[in-house]
């Protein structure tokens, strides 16, 4: 993995790029139209709908309405997908993950297909999210979290309590770029010899960019990438990084 981290066995289970747009009023999310555009490379289609229910004063159901919220086009190996949302475009890559550089040409290709069919007015927000699974050594008793994670919860009485599980969330603001960073740490059930800890890092840039200017969009993605790497390397310890070498 390049991405500035140089890990032989990256803990990434999913990487997501979201590009939110200001779309024209006449835009209509169409299953048939977009399936024809993305279906050749992403043959599996999944539909996301919301259901609105309206009730009378007597709690009787008066109206039930469905709305198409998004379409997911999934590759045949189900490791990669393109999402068309009412608010924009997304690209997801699941493990195995190599480096963002390997996926940029495909992201650009699909963004251009999306742009040419939806005609977004502006790009108003970009998000780069990486979900990592840190499999920490666990002997069935306890894990010394401070050996692996810098930002970790502390017990009110370490002599008496150990953590059964935890959920920790932070939001940071980068003073230089004004980008936001969401950090979530949450445990999963322990496995044989390890405790999985999910480290979810999302870097967010609220911008006003021309949808036709891919180079400007790419510059912003690289800013978010650098910010995400900076945070990752400061959330985990060197001992933790060694688990993925």
mmCIF file of C-alpha atoms in Angstrom:
data_model
loop_
_atom_site.group_PDB
_atom_site.id
_atom_site.type_symbol
_atom_site.label_atom_id
_atom_site.label_comp_id
_atom_site.label_asym_id
_atom_site.label_seq_id
_atom_site.Cartn_x
_atom_site.Cartn_y
_atom_site.Cartn_z
ATOM 1 C CA UNK A 1 0.000 0.000 0.000
ATOM 2 C CA UNK A 2 1.496 3.359 -1.006
ATOM 3 C CA UNK A 3 -0.827 6.045 0.454
ATOM 4 C CA UNK A 4 2.110 7.334 2.539
ATOM 5 C CA UNK A 5 1.942 4.426 4.998
ATOM 6 C CA UNK A 6 3.840 1.595 3.281
ATOM 7 C CA UNK A 7 2.029 -1.284 4.996
ATOM 8 C CA UNK A 8 2.456 -4.767 3.549
ATOM 9 C CA UNK A 9 -0.864 -5.987 4.950
ATOM 10 C CA UNK A 10 -3.109 -2.904 5.186
ATOM 11 C CA UNK A 11 -6.011 -3.249 7.642
ATOM 12 C CA UNK A 12 -8.428 -1.482 5.274
ATOM 13 C CA UNK A 13 -11.737 -3.310 4.824
ATOM 14 C CA UNK A 14 -13.440 -0.554 2.807
ATOM 15 C CA UNK A 15 -12.532 2.777 1.206
ATOM 16 C CA UNK A 16 -15.193 5.216 0.000
ATOM 17 C CA UNK A 17 -15.130 8.435 -1.988
ATOM 18 C CA UNK A 18 -18.319 10.517 -1.886
ATOM 19 C CA UNK A 19 -18.805 13.485 -4.203
ATOM 20 C CA UNK A 20 -21.900 15.465 -3.279
ATOM 21 C CA UNK A 21 -23.324 17.787 -5.898
ATOM 22 C CA UNK A 22 -25.749 20.604 -6.465
ATOM 23 C CA UNK A 23 -27.937 18.935 -9.092
ATOM 24 C CA UNK A 24 -30.254 20.635 -11.599
ATOM 25 C CA UNK A 25 -33.992 20.713 -10.742
ATOM 26 C CA UNK A 26 -34.828 18.499 -13.708
ATOM 27 C CA UNK A 27 -32.550 15.666 -12.527
ATOM 28 C CA UNK A 28 -34.424 12.380 -12.123
ATOM 29 C CA UNK A 29 -32.784 9.296 -10.658
ATOM 30 C CA UNK A 30 -33.554 6.554 -13.175
ATOM 31 C CA UNK A 31 -32.853 2.863 -12.673
ATOM 32 C CA UNK A 32 -33.160 2.072 -16.378
ATOM 33 C CA UNK A 33 -30.974 4.961 -17.561
ATOM 34 C CA UNK A 34 -28.105 4.426 -15.139
ATOM 35 C CA UNK A 35 -28.161 0.648 -15.429
ATOM 36 C CA UNK A 36 -27.520 1.068 -19.133
ATOM 37 C CA UNK A 37 -24.504 3.255 -18.393
ATOM 38 C CA UNK A 38 -22.796 1.317 -15.596
ATOM 39 C CA UNK A 39 -24.169 -2.195 -16.071
ATOM 40 C CA UNK A 40 -21.430 -3.511 -18.357
ATOM 41 C CA UNK A 41 -18.644 -3.130 -15.780
ATOM 42 C CA UNK A 42 -20.908 -3.440 -12.738
ATOM 43 C CA UNK A 43 -23.517 -6.060 -13.620
ATOM 44 C CA UNK A 44 -25.197 -6.374 -10.193
ATOM 45 C CA UNK A 45 -27.761 -3.655 -9.437
ATOM 46 C CA UNK A 46 -29.122 -2.867 -5.980
ATOM 47 C CA UNK A 47 -31.882 -0.350 -5.397
ATOM 48 C CA UNK A 48 -32.283 1.793 -2.277
ATOM 49 C CA UNK A 49 -35.742 3.173 -1.561
ATOM 50 C CA UNK A 50 -37.337 5.074 1.286
ATOM 51 C CA UNK A 51 -40.920 4.498 2.395
ATOM 52 C CA UNK A 52 -43.081 7.382 3.606
ATOM 53 C CA UNK A 53 -46.214 6.569 5.602
ATOM 54 C CA UNK A 54 -48.936 9.088 6.399
ATOM 55 C CA UNK A 55 -51.569 8.451 9.024
ATOM 56 C CA UNK A 56 -54.906 10.069 9.792
ATOM 57 C CA UNK A 57 -55.889 11.474 13.168
ATOM 58 C CA UNK A 58 -57.328 8.035 13.949
ATOM 59 C CA UNK A 59 -53.958 6.382 13.244
ATOM 60 C CA UNK A 60 -55.275 4.776 10.092
ATOM 61 C CA UNK A 61 -52.815 4.508 7.220
ATOM 62 C CA UNK A 62 -53.871 7.023 4.567
ATOM 63 C CA UNK A 63 -50.940 6.962 2.164
ATOM 64 C CA UNK A 64 -47.801 4.943 1.512
ATOM 65 C CA UNK A 65 -45.174 6.411 -0.785
ATOM 66 C CA UNK A 66 -41.907 4.975 -2.106
ATOM 67 C CA UNK A 67 -39.026 7.116 -3.272
ATOM 68 C CA UNK A 68 -35.917 5.978 -5.119
ATOM 69 C CA UNK A 69 -32.958 7.210 -3.046
ATOM 70 C CA UNK A 70 -30.016 5.536 -4.721
ATOM 71 C CA UNK A 71 -28.661 2.882 -7.057
ATOM 72 C CA UNK A 72 -25.663 0.655 -6.441
ATOM 73 C CA UNK A 73 -23.833 -0.963 -9.339
ATOM 74 C CA UNK A 74 -21.611 -3.785 -8.123
ATOM 75 C CA UNK A 75 -18.738 -5.551 -9.869
ATOM 76 C CA UNK A 76 -19.034 -9.279 -10.532
ATOM 77 C CA UNK A 77 -16.582 -10.076 -7.694
ATOM 78 C CA UNK A 78 -18.525 -7.690 -5.365
ATOM 79 C CA UNK A 79 -15.304 -5.926 -4.360
ATOM 80 C CA UNK A 80 -16.085 -2.639 -6.074
ATOM 81 C CA UNK A 81 -19.214 -0.580 -6.567
ATOM 82 C CA UNK A 82 -20.462 2.701 -7.969
ATOM 83 C CA UNK A 83 -23.325 4.470 -6.234
ATOM 84 C CA UNK A 84 -25.650 7.024 -7.770
ATOM 85 C CA UNK A 85 -27.410 8.949 -5.020
ATOM 86 C CA UNK A 86 -30.002 11.718 -5.014
ATOM 87 C CA UNK A 87 -27.248 13.973 -3.682
ATOM 88 C CA UNK A 88 -24.277 12.757 -5.702
ATOM 89 C CA UNK A 89 -21.837 10.014 -6.640
ATOM 90 C CA UNK A 90 -19.875 7.436 -4.626
ATOM 91 C CA UNK A 91 -17.187 4.871 -5.312
ATOM 92 C CA UNK A 92 -16.530 2.009 -2.872
ATOM 93 C CA UNK A 93 -13.612 -0.384 -2.810
ATOM 94 C CA UNK A 94 -13.630 -3.377 -0.451
ATOM 95 C CA UNK A 95 -10.689 -5.526 0.626
ATOM 96 C CA UNK A 96 -8.300 -6.472 -0.789
ATOM 97 C CA UNK A 97 -7.220 -2.844 -1.104
ATOM 98 C CA UNK A 98 -3.910 -1.773 -2.639
ATOM 99 C CA UNK A 99 -3.540 2.004 -3.001
ATOM 100 C CA UNK A 100 -5.835 4.825 -4.028
ATOM 101 C CA UNK A 101 -3.618 5.454 -7.051
ATOM 102 C CA UNK A 102 -4.726 2.103 -8.517
ATOM 103 C CA UNK A 103 -8.402 3.098 -8.427
ATOM 104 C CA UNK A 104 -8.215 6.748 -9.524
ATOM 105 C CA UNK A 105 -8.571 5.995 -13.280
ATOM 106 C CA UNK A 106 -11.721 3.956 -12.619
ATOM 107 C CA UNK A 107 -13.113 6.596 -10.271
ATOM 108 C CA UNK A 108 -12.511 9.285 -12.892
ATOM 109 C CA UNK A 109 -14.077 7.170 -15.659
ATOM 110 C CA UNK A 110 -17.249 6.553 -13.681
ATOM 111 C CA UNK A 111 -17.438 10.135 -12.416
ATOM 112 C CA UNK A 112 -17.371 11.350 -16.014
ATOM 113 C CA UNK A 113 -20.179 8.945 -16.927
ATOM 114 C CA UNK A 114 -22.176 10.203 -13.953
ATOM 115 C CA UNK A 115 -21.453 13.851 -14.774
ATOM 116 C CA UNK A 116 -22.416 13.525 -18.433
ATOM 117 C CA UNK A 117 -25.803 12.020 -17.566
ATOM 118 C CA UNK A 118 -26.766 14.110 -14.506
ATOM 119 C CA UNK A 119 -25.156 17.480 -15.378
ATOM 120 C CA UNK A 120 -24.291 18.566 -11.810
ATOM 121 C CA UNK A 121 -24.119 22.334 -11.329
ATOM 122 C CA UNK A 122 -21.356 22.263 -8.694
ATOM 123 C CA UNK A 123 -19.453 19.887 -6.448
ATOM 124 C CA UNK A 124 -20.267 21.063 -2.936
ATOM 125 C CA UNK A 125 -18.671 18.434 -0.687
ATOM 126 C CA UNK A 126 -16.116 15.622 -0.922
ATOM 127 C CA UNK A 127 -15.620 12.855 1.616
ATOM 128 C CA UNK A 128 -12.874 10.265 1.807
ATOM 129 C CA UNK A 129 -13.582 7.477 4.274
ATOM 130 C CA UNK A 130 -11.437 4.510 5.260
ATOM 131 C CA UNK A 131 -12.717 1.717 7.480
ATOM 132 C CA UNK A 132 -9.878 -0.249 9.074
ATOM 133 C CA UNK A 133 -10.042 -3.406 11.156
ATOM 134 C CA UNK A 134 -7.224 -3.517 13.719
ATOM 135 C CA UNK A 135 -6.853 -7.105 14.871
ATOM 136 C CA UNK A 136 -5.126 -6.623 18.216
ATOM 137 C CA UNK A 137 -3.457 -9.609 19.947
ATOM 138 C CA UNK A 138 -5.765 -10.931 22.653
ATOM 139 C CA UNK A 139 -5.138 -13.778 25.097
ATOM 140 C CA UNK A 140 -8.699 -13.910 26.415
ATOM 141 C CA UNK A 141 -7.988 -11.685 29.412
ATOM 142 C CA UNK A 142 -7.358 -8.085 28.364
ATOM 143 C CA UNK A 143 -5.698 -5.901 25.742
ATOM 144 C CA UNK A 144 -3.428 -3.046 26.760
ATOM 145 C CA UNK A 145 -5.046 -0.486 24.453
ATOM 146 C CA UNK A 146 -2.343 2.103 25.017
ATOM 147 C CA UNK A 147 0.148 -0.246 23.362
ATOM 148 C CA UNK A 148 -1.748 0.019 20.083
ATOM 149 C CA UNK A 149 -4.055 3.056 20.073
ATOM 150 C CA UNK A 150 -3.211 6.611 21.128
ATOM 151 C CA UNK A 151 -6.831 7.814 21.221
ATOM 152 C CA UNK A 152 -8.465 5.230 23.432
ATOM 153 C CA UNK A 153 -11.002 5.237 26.281
ATOM 154 C CA UNK A 154 -9.832 4.916 29.870
ATOM 155 C CA UNK A 155 -11.453 3.026 32.721
ATOM 156 C CA UNK A 156 -12.593 4.905 35.849
ATOM 157 C CA UNK A 157 -10.898 2.197 37.921
ATOM 158 C CA UNK A 158 -8.363 0.105 36.015
ATOM 159 C CA UNK A 159 -7.696 -2.116 39.033
ATOM 160 C CA UNK A 160 -11.336 -3.125 39.137
ATOM 161 C CA UNK A 161 -12.694 -2.863 35.577
ATOM 162 C CA UNK A 162 -11.742 -4.001 32.110
ATOM 163 C CA UNK A 163 -13.675 -3.003 29.000
ATOM 164 C CA UNK A 164 -16.353 -5.352 27.715
ATOM 165 C CA UNK A 165 -16.605 -3.154 24.608
ATOM 166 C CA UNK A 166 -16.456 0.514 23.705
ATOM 167 C CA UNK A 167 -17.527 3.109 21.148
ATOM 168 C CA UNK A 168 -15.434 6.266 20.892
ATOM 169 C CA UNK A 169 -16.140 9.148 18.480
ATOM 170 C CA UNK A 170 -14.305 12.391 17.767
ATOM 171 C CA UNK A 171 -14.686 15.219 15.276
ATOM 172 C CA UNK A 172 -11.639 17.331 14.482
ATOM 173 C CA UNK A 173 -11.202 20.518 12.436
ATOM 174 C CA UNK A 174 -7.978 20.941 10.468
ATOM 175 C CA UNK A 175 -6.747 24.485 11.148
ATOM 176 C CA UNK A 176 -4.944 24.694 7.812
ATOM 177 C CA UNK A 177 -7.544 23.396 5.333
ATOM 178 C CA UNK A 178 -10.705 23.818 7.467
ATOM 179 C CA UNK A 179 -11.575 20.216 6.572
ATOM 180 C CA UNK A 180 -13.389 18.056 9.108
ATOM 181 C CA UNK A 181 -12.241 14.640 10.274
ATOM 182 C CA UNK A 182 -14.561 12.135 11.913
ATOM 183 C CA UNK A 183 -12.878 9.367 13.899
ATOM 184 C CA UNK A 184 -14.780 6.374 15.259
ATOM 185 C CA UNK A 185 -13.283 3.540 17.315
ATOM 186 C CA UNK A 186 -15.490 0.575 18.140
ATOM 187 C CA UNK A 187 -14.815 -2.977 19.266
ATOM 188 C CA UNK A 188 -16.166 -6.132 17.673
ATOM 189 C CA UNK A 189 -16.544 -9.554 19.320
ATOM 190 C CA UNK A 190 -13.191 -11.120 20.126
ATOM 191 C CA UNK A 191 -11.952 -13.912 17.890
ATOM 192 C CA UNK A 192 -9.406 -16.604 18.530
ATOM 193 C CA UNK A 193 -6.250 -14.804 19.583
ATOM 194 C CA UNK A 194 -7.336 -11.309 18.573
ATOM 195 C CA UNK A 195 -9.681 -8.435 19.394
ATOM 196 C CA UNK A 196 -10.980 -6.590 16.300
ATOM 197 C CA UNK A 197 -11.172 -2.816 16.715
ATOM 198 C CA UNK A 198 -12.755 -0.846 13.896
ATOM 199 C CA UNK A 199 -10.982 2.435 13.177
ATOM 200 C CA UNK A 200 -13.183 4.526 10.893
ATOM 201 C CA UNK A 201 -11.621 7.761 9.582
ATOM 202 C CA UNK A 202 -13.577 10.156 7.372
ATOM 203 C CA UNK A 203 -12.041 13.358 5.988
ATOM 204 C CA UNK A 204 -14.550 15.944 4.717
ATOM 205 C CA UNK A 205 -14.015 18.982 2.530
ATOM 206 C CA UNK A 206 -16.868 21.411 1.942
ATOM 207 C CA UNK A 207 -15.977 23.087 -1.321
ATOM 208 C CA UNK A 208 -17.527 24.824 -4.311
ATOM 209 C CA UNK A 209 -15.888 23.205 -7.345
ATOM 210 C CA UNK A 210 -16.661 23.025 -11.029
ATOM 211 C CA UNK A 211 -18.002 19.568 -11.872
ATOM 212 C CA UNK A 212 -16.204 19.605 -15.238
ATOM 213 C CA UNK A 213 -12.780 20.237 -13.711
ATOM 214 C CA UNK A 214 -11.531 16.786 -12.667
ATOM 215 C CA UNK A 215 -8.032 18.051 -11.869
ATOM 216 C CA UNK A 216 -9.436 20.403 -9.208
ATOM 217 C CA UNK A 217 -11.582 17.620 -7.768
ATOM 218 C CA UNK A 218 -8.532 15.343 -7.731
ATOM 219 C CA UNK A 219 -6.477 17.986 -5.912
ATOM 220 C CA UNK A 220 -9.100 18.088 -3.176
ATOM 221 C CA UNK A 221 -9.187 14.290 -2.941
ATOM 222 C CA UNK A 222 -5.411 14.337 -2.445
ATOM 223 C CA UNK A 223 -5.791 16.914 0.337
ATOM 224 C CA UNK A 224 -8.275 14.620 2.079
ATOM 225 C CA UNK A 225 -5.996 11.630 1.494
ATOM 226 C CA UNK A 226 -3.046 13.387 3.110
ATOM 227 C CA UNK A 227 -5.206 14.449 6.036
ATOM 228 C CA UNK A 228 -6.533 10.921 6.517
ATOM 229 C CA UNK A 229 -3.009 9.487 6.525
ATOM 230 C CA UNK A 230 -1.839 12.117 8.982
ATOM 231 C CA UNK A 231 -4.630 11.204 11.381
ATOM 232 C CA UNK A 232 -4.183 7.443 10.989
ATOM 233 C CA UNK A 233 -0.471 7.582 11.811
ATOM 234 C CA UNK A 234 -1.234 9.551 14.971
ATOM 235 C CA UNK A 235 -4.154 7.477 16.203
ATOM 236 C CA UNK A 236 -2.211 4.201 16.237
ATOM 237 C CA UNK A 237 1.182 3.444 17.778
ATOM 238 C CA UNK A 238 4.295 2.137 16.070
ATOM 239 C CA UNK A 239 3.664 -1.221 17.750
ATOM 240 C CA UNK A 240 0.238 -1.307 16.101
ATOM 241 C CA UNK A 241 1.701 -0.476 12.683
ATOM 242 C CA UNK A 242 4.095 -3.392 13.028
ATOM 243 C CA UNK A 243 1.098 -5.761 13.046
ATOM 244 C CA UNK A 244 0.526 -4.912 9.373
ATOM 245 C CA UNK A 245 4.130 -5.261 8.142
#
